[in-house]
């Protein structure tokens, strides 16, 4: 019988190699249990609205008006929408001949890209060119596009932190490149160790791999650490000397939960360092509307900003963007409102500020509650969530638990997470989905469940964990 | 067929090879200069770093330069937003600075199927529902009834009930919200008269990402071939190039209204196989783009049988299913045809692509669409799901719109009458414009134009005098690109040269949309006629 083109064996091998645990085994099992009627708390993905976080009103008002422009002609519209939302809707509609229903420029609406450029200028103190800012359907599409531009074959290596957000490993597999892992140091608050990184690069090169790019995720996912200025400088210098393009995933830049290390963009630090590095180092920075205080994951809004890429390369990236015609226009408008929110004096400013502040402060409290909660559990050690939306506790599994996992045919952290899910309904992602050192196990959860549910969730976790440890370790030696 | 594209790719590869040769010979302008550190690295580490930097410098240019990027990116082309459009945008800027500087007042973009950018109005009911779903807090206000029709409010409630927590800002299931998929499946079943399942649907940001997903799945190397119509919508050629596969062309027959003959399919398939290519799939665009033909049922049956016999996946691009302008043709989905032939889900792998960008709704900027996949094994479906999950999900507003498009207002609904007025108004206007432009093109010396039975385009053939072809060659462009440029510069009308879509070698065409507003069509026709007559006078043999 002839092989059929969509027989499993015939599929693109690169597709088969892809792993994306965030919506993998644990999530599928949790969904099954949910269908059976079990209450599930989904903490597998950074999806704030799914856990009750409310959208920021202003953004929704603006997009609702852009969606139905005939409302703007209605005399009642002022009763339902504040004047500044109405003005802002008109502002964006004026930028889009044809409104939300027309393909925009393939790079995104020029007026919104200009707003993004202004935001970056204000944030960093250095001007940037709107022509080098491309809006995308979420940051993920931008990451995938850039990686596809860089990766030629399996001899092209991309330096990726371990643990990492598995979009990177999945995309590298999909495009047939090589992932060159650099390990973050858990004991030193998930910091970068350049001795280790240089070793890793040397090893890769000795195997014939051309290391092309370095990914940093700042603030980190799943690890949450915020890089210091000195850290970022080291990264920049390293990329410069090693001739790598730096891919700076900065989607969590608005989620900072400590005061010692505020967010600094890689671009800012690069320009602070001055020429020749600032004129030569190739950098692509990514941002999104899915995180921050906005959490508008479902809108699929994002951008990437290119620095020091040759014009001809930019042309090629533009060409590929044009094949998909344009990013979705409502998502672009969300991006505009996010980086250009209501200002003091605007009618919506007090409400907007109150709503954002509420989200931010609550996240900050939850980051602390979760870290402390995990640290109070037997055999669990957890670094503080300095930023982003996740907690990545280390679970010190006793040898008997590891054996039980083996017998069950599961990786130890998968085994633990499945048991956790079945006992408590808490759906997490095993650390192996993000990468970890051999023999060290973690899970990733989010800090997103509603604040009022936190005490119950943490105590439910503790109960499960401590009895799991008792089962597999015997009596506590306390 | 795509000589110029192939030439350009060859030149790019040759340049990169020359670049590599010159770099290994001597330092080139592209090699990074030796770097002098200003950092606190130790001397030994510094020396080691410098040594490494030099060794990578041998690999050459900065990491992301034309010489070092993915060659598949270099190879792919997309003329719809290509050179002629860039030129048009430059002219548009000139016009803005200097309104008198050109022989026309405005650029008329007839290059792209983007109806609302040219004044087509969105369907009111759809926008009402979307607006409410974007800002569900509105549903709790009593004033909402003054601004929105009550069935739109009702529909918004229904849709939000299908979304967990009414949270339209949350990532949905990676295939799209289940309840919306089920609704779409109901719409498909009503359209075709055969069962459809929401589990077979993957909602995507427009149809294009779904096409990319399938190409990614099917193509492992350049030995994998995909049969594509010539002329085709260049998403297919671009996607195949990007994924490193081989495009296996089959020619539509211009003489018979762009007929698709199974004999031609067979011929091309066998030729490809003889060259060692494993042909995986057949792309059929129905109604056609750029060609506008609507396949006859008999024809479709033969195509289904062909795919079954040859073990090909049938990739049915059906995004123009609601754009049919002739009485004697109807849209039949390929799934309906397959089922009516007695083929079940297991017998034939089939993918149908649909979009919210076309039809009478024309909501391009929303990026809504789906693929319906049937006849795939569970293991393969798992792989498709996995790839979809890496991007988490498509935009939720677009998903909602797809469900509205496949399940619009029905007789008895409050908005039904006004909805039908809008819908019929747009479709009948498109039909009139298609006819007016076709007649205009056919009335001109040296142009023949097949009817646009459906879709949104006309693809007239240019029978160019030898002198014109010579002038094009002298200018270093293809004759149709030369014509399109001259047309643009004289009239401001932007069309896409036929070489962007593929054509029988030695024939020349251009694709023009039927989308400018109806009241502009007479002026466009007269401007076009004036230009064309002058052009023919200039180059008549």
Short mmCIF file of N, CA and C in Angstrom, two decimals, chain B residues 2-134:
data_model
loop_
_atom_site.label_atom_id
_atom_site.label_comp_id
_atom_site.label_asym_id
_atom_site.label_seq_id
_atom_site.Cartn_x
_atom_site.Cartn_y
_atom_site.Cartn_z
N UNK B 2 8.20 31.57 -13.86
CA UNK B 2 8.57 32.68 -12.99
C UNK B 2 10.05 32.93 -13.20
N UNK B 3 10.41 33.18 -14.45
CA UNK B 3 11.81 33.34 -14.81
C UNK B 3 12.46 34.42 -13.99
N UNK B 4 11.77 35.53 -13.84
CA UNK B 4 12.39 36.67 -13.20
C UNK B 4 12.61 36.41 -11.73
N UNK B 5 11.67 35.70 -11.12
CA UNK B 5 11.86 35.33 -9.72
C UNK B 5 13.03 34.38 -9.60
N UNK B 6 13.09 33.39 -10.51
CA UNK B 6 14.18 32.42 -10.45
C UNK B 6 15.51 33.12 -10.69
N UNK B 7 15.53 34.05 -11.64
CA UNK B 7 16.77 34.80 -11.92
C UNK B 7 17.25 35.54 -10.70
N UNK B 8 16.29 36.19 -10.06
CA UNK B 8 16.65 36.99 -8.90
C UNK B 8 17.24 36.12 -7.80
N UNK B 9 16.63 34.96 -7.62
CA UNK B 9 17.13 34.03 -6.60
C UNK B 9 18.54 33.57 -6.96
N UNK B 10 18.73 33.25 -8.25
CA UNK B 10 20.07 32.80 -8.69
C UNK B 10 21.09 33.89 -8.45
N UNK B 11 20.73 35.13 -8.76
CA UNK B 11 21.67 36.23 -8.56
C UNK B 11 22.00 36.39 -7.09
N UNK B 12 20.99 36.24 -6.24
CA UNK B 12 21.22 36.39 -4.80
C UNK B 12 22.18 35.32 -4.29
N UNK B 13 21.98 34.08 -4.76
CA UNK B 13 22.85 32.99 -4.31
C UNK B 13 24.25 33.23 -4.83
N UNK B 14 24.38 33.63 -6.11
CA UNK B 14 25.70 33.87 -6.70
C UNK B 14 26.42 34.97 -5.93
N UNK B 15 25.70 36.01 -5.58
CA UNK B 15 26.30 37.12 -4.84
C UNK B 15 26.81 36.65 -3.50
N UNK B 16 26.04 35.79 -2.85
CA UNK B 16 26.48 35.35 -1.53
C UNK B 16 27.70 34.45 -1.65
N UNK B 17 27.76 33.68 -2.74
CA UNK B 17 28.94 32.83 -2.94
C UNK B 17 30.16 33.69 -3.22
N UNK B 18 29.95 34.74 -4.04
CA UNK B 18 31.07 35.66 -4.31
C UNK B 18 31.53 36.30 -3.01
N UNK B 19 30.57 36.71 -2.21
CA UNK B 19 30.86 37.35 -0.92
C UNK B 19 31.70 36.46 -0.04
N UNK B 20 31.33 35.18 0.03
CA UNK B 20 32.07 34.23 0.87
C UNK B 20 33.48 34.07 0.36
N UNK B 21 33.63 33.98 -0.96
CA UNK B 21 34.96 33.82 -1.56
C UNK B 21 35.84 35.02 -1.24
N UNK B 22 35.28 36.22 -1.39
CA UNK B 22 36.12 37.41 -1.17
C UNK B 22 36.46 37.56 0.30
N UNK B 23 35.55 37.11 1.18
CA UNK B 23 35.85 37.24 2.60
C UNK B 23 37.00 36.35 3.00
N UNK B 24 37.04 35.13 2.45
CA UNK B 24 38.13 34.25 2.86
C UNK B 24 39.44 34.71 2.24
N UNK B 25 39.35 35.54 1.17
CA UNK B 25 40.59 36.02 0.54
C UNK B 25 41.17 37.19 1.30
N UNK B 26 40.33 38.17 1.60
CA UNK B 26 40.86 39.39 2.23
C UNK B 26 39.76 40.03 3.03
N UNK B 27 40.09 40.87 3.99
CA UNK B 27 39.03 41.53 4.75
C UNK B 27 38.15 42.35 3.81
N UNK B 28 36.86 42.17 3.92
CA UNK B 28 35.93 42.89 3.06
C UNK B 28 35.27 44.00 3.87
N UNK B 29 34.58 44.88 3.18
CA UNK B 29 33.88 45.93 3.93
C UNK B 29 32.87 45.39 4.93
N UNK B 30 32.45 44.13 4.72
CA UNK B 30 31.44 43.59 5.61
C UNK B 30 32.02 42.98 6.87
N UNK B 31 33.32 42.63 6.84
CA UNK B 31 33.87 41.97 8.03
C UNK B 31 33.95 42.98 9.15
N UNK B 32 33.58 42.61 10.33
CA UNK B 32 33.63 43.57 11.44
C UNK B 32 35.08 43.95 11.73
N UNK B 33 35.33 45.19 12.03
CA UNK B 33 36.70 45.60 12.34
C UNK B 33 37.11 44.99 13.67
N UNK B 34 38.43 44.84 13.90
CA UNK B 34 38.87 44.30 15.19
C UNK B 34 38.30 45.16 16.31
N UNK B 35 37.85 44.51 17.33
CA UNK B 35 37.15 45.27 18.36
C UNK B 35 38.05 45.55 19.53
N UNK B 36 38.06 46.76 20.00
CA UNK B 36 38.89 47.11 21.15
C UNK B 36 37.99 47.20 22.35
N UNK B 37 38.31 46.39 23.34
CA UNK B 37 37.39 46.27 24.47
C UNK B 37 37.39 47.49 25.36
N UNK B 38 36.24 47.79 25.92
CA UNK B 38 36.17 48.80 26.97
C UNK B 38 35.51 48.19 28.18
N UNK B 39 35.72 46.89 28.35
CA UNK B 39 34.98 46.20 29.41
C UNK B 39 35.91 45.60 30.43
N UNK B 40 35.37 45.25 31.56
CA UNK B 40 36.21 44.69 32.63
C UNK B 40 36.52 43.20 32.47
N UNK B 41 36.59 42.68 31.26
CA UNK B 41 36.94 41.27 31.07
C UNK B 41 38.43 41.10 31.35
N UNK B 42 38.81 39.95 31.88
CA UNK B 42 40.23 39.65 32.13
C UNK B 42 41.01 39.52 30.84
N UNK B 43 42.32 39.69 30.90
CA UNK B 43 43.15 39.69 29.69
C UNK B 43 43.07 38.36 28.95
N UNK B 44 43.14 37.28 29.73
CA UNK B 44 43.11 35.95 29.08
C UNK B 44 41.77 35.71 28.41
N UNK B 45 40.72 36.08 29.14
CA UNK B 45 39.37 35.90 28.59
C UNK B 45 39.21 36.76 27.35
N UNK B 46 39.82 37.95 27.42
CA UNK B 46 39.76 38.89 26.29
C UNK B 46 40.41 38.28 25.06
N UNK B 47 41.62 37.73 25.28
CA UNK B 47 42.33 37.12 24.15
C UNK B 47 41.52 35.99 23.55
N UNK B 48 40.95 35.20 24.44
CA UNK B 48 40.14 34.07 23.98
C UNK B 48 38.94 34.57 23.19
N UNK B 49 38.34 35.61 23.72
CA UNK B 49 37.15 36.16 23.04
C UNK B 49 37.53 36.72 21.67
N UNK B 50 38.68 37.40 21.63
CA UNK B 50 39.11 37.97 20.35
C UNK B 50 39.38 36.86 19.33
N UNK B 51 40.02 35.79 19.82
CA UNK B 51 40.30 34.67 18.91
C UNK B 51 39.01 34.11 18.35
N UNK B 52 38.04 33.99 19.24
CA UNK B 52 36.76 33.45 18.79
C UNK B 52 36.09 34.41 17.83
N UNK B 53 36.22 35.70 18.14
CA UNK B 53 35.58 36.69 17.27
C UNK B 53 36.19 36.63 15.88
N UNK B 54 37.50 36.45 15.85
CA UNK B 54 38.16 36.35 14.55
C UNK B 54 37.67 35.11 13.82
N UNK B 55 37.50 34.02 14.56
CA UNK B 55 37.07 32.79 13.87
C UNK B 55 35.65 32.93 13.37
N UNK B 56 34.82 33.64 14.09
CA UNK B 56 33.47 33.83 13.56
C UNK B 56 33.48 34.87 12.45
N UNK B 57 34.45 35.79 12.52
CA UNK B 57 34.55 36.75 11.43
C UNK B 57 34.84 36.03 10.13
N UNK B 58 35.57 34.90 10.23
CA UNK B 58 35.80 34.11 9.03
C UNK B 58 34.48 33.62 8.46
N UNK B 59 33.54 33.31 9.33
CA UNK B 59 32.21 32.93 8.86
C UNK B 59 31.55 34.16 8.27
N UNK B 60 32.00 35.33 8.63
CA UNK B 60 31.82 36.54 7.85
C UNK B 60 31.03 37.65 8.47
N UNK B 61 30.06 38.08 7.69
CA UNK B 61 29.35 39.34 7.90
C UNK B 61 28.57 39.32 9.21
N UNK B 62 28.07 40.48 9.61
CA UNK B 62 27.20 40.56 10.79
C UNK B 62 26.13 39.48 10.71
N UNK B 63 25.69 38.98 11.85
CA UNK B 63 24.89 37.77 11.88
C UNK B 63 23.62 37.83 11.04
N UNK B 64 23.03 39.03 10.93
CA UNK B 64 21.80 39.04 10.15
C UNK B 64 21.95 39.97 8.95
N UNK B 65 22.69 39.49 7.98
CA UNK B 65 22.86 40.27 6.76
C UNK B 65 22.37 39.42 5.59
N UNK B 66 22.24 40.05 4.44
CA UNK B 66 21.68 39.36 3.27
C UNK B 66 22.45 38.08 2.96
N UNK B 67 23.75 38.08 3.24
CA UNK B 67 24.56 36.91 2.93
C UNK B 67 24.33 35.77 3.90
N UNK B 68 23.76 36.08 5.06
CA UNK B 68 23.72 35.05 6.10
C UNK B 68 22.30 34.68 6.53
N UNK B 69 21.31 35.31 5.91
CA UNK B 69 19.97 34.92 6.34
C UNK B 69 19.49 33.70 5.57
N UNK B 70 18.41 33.15 6.05
CA UNK B 70 17.80 31.96 5.49
C UNK B 70 17.55 32.15 3.99
N UNK B 71 18.19 31.35 3.14
CA UNK B 71 18.03 31.54 1.68
C UNK B 71 16.59 31.34 1.22
N UNK B 72 15.80 30.59 1.98
CA UNK B 72 14.41 30.40 1.59
C UNK B 72 13.65 31.73 1.68
N UNK B 73 14.06 32.57 2.63
CA UNK B 73 13.46 33.90 2.74
C UNK B 73 13.79 34.71 1.49
N UNK B 74 15.05 34.61 1.05
CA UNK B 74 15.46 35.34 -0.15
C UNK B 74 14.68 34.87 -1.36
N UNK B 75 14.42 33.56 -1.39
CA UNK B 75 13.82 32.98 -2.59
C UNK B 75 12.36 33.36 -2.75
N UNK B 76 11.63 33.51 -1.67
CA UNK B 76 10.18 33.67 -1.81
C UNK B 76 9.83 35.07 -2.30
N UNK B 77 8.70 35.16 -3.00
CA UNK B 77 8.26 36.43 -3.58
C UNK B 77 6.77 36.60 -3.34
N UNK B 78 6.33 37.85 -3.26
CA UNK B 78 4.90 38.11 -3.09
C UNK B 78 4.56 39.41 -3.81
N UNK B 79 4.19 39.26 -5.07
CA UNK B 79 4.05 40.44 -5.93
C UNK B 79 2.88 41.34 -5.55
N UNK B 80 1.88 40.77 -4.86
CA UNK B 80 0.67 41.56 -4.55
C UNK B 80 1.04 42.83 -3.78
N UNK B 81 2.10 42.70 -2.93
CA UNK B 81 2.59 43.90 -2.25
C UNK B 81 4.04 44.12 -2.61
N UNK B 82 4.35 43.91 -3.90
CA UNK B 82 5.74 43.96 -4.33
C UNK B 82 6.13 45.31 -4.91
N UNK B 83 7.00 45.20 -5.92
CA UNK B 83 7.67 46.37 -6.48
C UNK B 83 6.74 47.48 -6.95
N UNK B 84 5.69 47.07 -7.70
CA UNK B 84 4.81 48.07 -8.29
C UNK B 84 4.09 48.85 -7.18
N UNK B 85 3.81 48.17 -6.08
CA UNK B 85 3.10 48.82 -4.98
C UNK B 85 4.01 49.82 -4.28
N UNK B 86 5.28 49.43 -4.10
CA UNK B 86 6.24 50.35 -3.50
C UNK B 86 6.35 51.61 -4.35
N UNK B 87 6.42 51.40 -5.66
CA UNK B 87 6.50 52.54 -6.58
C UNK B 87 5.27 53.43 -6.42
N UNK B 88 4.09 52.80 -6.34
CA UNK B 88 2.83 53.54 -6.18
C UNK B 88 2.84 54.35 -4.89
N UNK B 89 3.37 53.75 -3.83
CA UNK B 89 3.39 54.46 -2.54
C UNK B 89 4.30 55.67 -2.62
N UNK B 90 5.41 55.52 -3.35
CA UNK B 90 6.31 56.68 -3.53
C UNK B 90 5.61 57.78 -4.30
N UNK B 91 4.90 57.41 -5.35
CA UNK B 91 4.16 58.41 -6.13
C UNK B 91 3.09 59.07 -5.28
N UNK B 92 2.48 58.28 -4.42
CA UNK B 92 1.44 58.83 -3.55
C UNK B 92 2.01 59.90 -2.63
N UNK B 93 3.21 59.62 -2.11
CA UNK B 93 3.86 60.61 -1.26
C UNK B 93 4.18 61.88 -2.04
N UNK B 94 4.63 61.69 -3.27
CA UNK B 94 4.91 62.85 -4.13
C UNK B 94 3.66 63.69 -4.31
N UNK B 95 2.54 63.00 -4.54
CA UNK B 95 1.26 63.69 -4.75
C UNK B 95 0.88 64.49 -3.52
N UNK B 96 1.18 63.92 -2.35
CA UNK B 96 0.82 64.62 -1.12
C UNK B 96 1.64 65.90 -0.98
N UNK B 97 2.92 65.79 -1.36
CA UNK B 97 3.77 66.99 -1.24
C UNK B 97 3.43 68.01 -2.33
N UNK B 98 3.15 67.47 -3.51
CA UNK B 98 3.05 68.31 -4.71
C UNK B 98 1.84 67.89 -5.53
N UNK B 99 0.63 68.31 -5.15
CA UNK B 99 -0.58 67.78 -5.80
C UNK B 99 -0.63 67.94 -7.32
N UNK B 100 0.12 68.90 -7.86
CA UNK B 100 0.04 69.11 -9.31
C UNK B 100 1.08 68.33 -10.09
N UNK B 101 1.96 67.63 -9.37
CA UNK B 101 3.16 67.09 -10.03
C UNK B 101 2.92 65.92 -10.97
N UNK B 102 1.76 65.28 -10.87
CA UNK B 102 1.53 64.07 -11.67
C UNK B 102 0.25 64.21 -12.49
N UNK B 103 0.15 63.42 -13.57
CA UNK B 103 -1.03 63.55 -14.45
C UNK B 103 -2.31 62.97 -13.86
N UNK B 104 -2.38 62.75 -12.55
CA UNK B 104 -3.60 62.23 -11.95
C UNK B 104 -3.68 62.74 -10.51
N UNK B 105 -4.90 62.65 -9.94
CA UNK B 105 -5.12 63.22 -8.59
C UNK B 105 -4.87 62.24 -7.48
N UNK B 106 -5.05 60.95 -7.79
CA UNK B 106 -4.96 59.98 -6.70
C UNK B 106 -4.48 58.64 -7.23
N UNK B 107 -3.89 57.88 -6.33
CA UNK B 107 -3.50 56.51 -6.65
C UNK B 107 -4.71 55.63 -6.41
N UNK B 108 -4.99 54.75 -7.35
CA UNK B 108 -6.11 53.82 -7.19
C UNK B 108 -5.55 52.41 -7.05
N UNK B 109 -5.60 51.90 -5.84
CA UNK B 109 -5.00 50.60 -5.56
C UNK B 109 -5.93 49.46 -6.01
N UNK B 110 -5.62 48.94 -7.18
CA UNK B 110 -6.39 47.80 -7.71
C UNK B 110 -5.53 46.54 -7.68
N UNK B 111 -4.57 46.55 -6.76
CA UNK B 111 -3.62 45.44 -6.69
C UNK B 111 -4.02 44.37 -5.69
N UNK B 112 -4.91 44.70 -4.78
CA UNK B 112 -5.08 43.82 -3.63
C UNK B 112 -6.56 43.71 -3.25
N UNK B 113 -6.97 42.51 -2.88
CA UNK B 113 -8.37 42.25 -2.52
C UNK B 113 -8.68 42.79 -1.15
N UNK B 114 -8.79 44.11 -1.02
CA UNK B 114 -8.90 44.81 0.26
C UNK B 114 -10.11 45.75 0.19
N UNK B 115 -11.33 45.17 0.10
CA UNK B 115 -12.52 45.96 -0.25
C UNK B 115 -12.75 47.21 0.62
N UNK B 116 -12.60 47.08 1.94
CA UNK B 116 -12.97 48.20 2.79
C UNK B 116 -12.00 49.36 2.68
N UNK B 117 -10.79 49.11 2.16
CA UNK B 117 -9.87 50.23 1.96
C UNK B 117 -10.32 51.09 0.79
N UNK B 118 -11.23 50.58 -0.02
CA UNK B 118 -11.72 51.34 -1.17
C UNK B 118 -13.18 51.74 -0.98
N UNK B 119 -13.62 51.75 0.25
CA UNK B 119 -14.92 52.32 0.52
C UNK B 119 -16.05 51.35 0.76
N UNK B 120 -15.80 50.02 0.61
CA UNK B 120 -16.89 49.09 0.90
C UNK B 120 -17.20 49.16 2.40
N UNK B 121 -18.48 49.20 2.73
CA UNK B 121 -18.89 49.33 4.13
C UNK B 121 -18.99 47.96 4.79
N UNK B 122 -18.60 47.86 6.05
CA UNK B 122 -18.76 46.59 6.76
C UNK B 122 -20.23 46.29 6.99
N UNK B 123 -20.56 45.04 7.24
CA UNK B 123 -21.92 44.64 7.56
C UNK B 123 -22.24 45.14 8.96
N UNK B 124 -23.27 45.94 9.07
CA UNK B 124 -23.59 46.60 10.34
C UNK B 124 -23.80 45.61 11.49
N UNK B 125 -24.59 44.60 11.23
CA UNK B 125 -24.90 43.62 12.28
C UNK B 125 -23.61 42.99 12.83
N UNK B 126 -22.71 42.60 11.94
CA UNK B 126 -21.47 41.98 12.39
C UNK B 126 -20.70 42.92 13.31
N UNK B 127 -20.61 44.19 12.91
CA UNK B 127 -19.85 45.16 13.71
C UNK B 127 -20.53 45.45 15.05
N UNK B 128 -21.83 45.43 15.06
CA UNK B 128 -22.54 45.62 16.33
C UNK B 128 -22.19 44.50 17.29
N UNK B 129 -22.26 43.27 16.81
CA UNK B 129 -21.97 42.13 17.68
C UNK B 129 -20.52 42.19 18.15
N UNK B 130 -19.61 42.47 17.23
CA UNK B 130 -18.18 42.51 17.60
C UNK B 130 -17.91 43.61 18.62
N UNK B 131 -18.54 44.75 18.40
CA UNK B 131 -18.34 45.88 19.32
C UNK B 131 -18.77 45.50 20.74
N UNK B 132 -19.89 44.83 20.85
CA UNK B 132 -20.38 44.40 22.16
C UNK B 132 -19.47 43.36 22.78
N UNK B 133 -18.98 42.45 21.97
CA UNK B 133 -18.07 41.42 22.48
C UNK B 133 -16.73 42.03 22.88
N UNK B 134 -16.33 43.12 22.21
CA UNK B 134 -15.07 43.78 22.57
C UNK B 134 -15.17 44.45 23.94
#
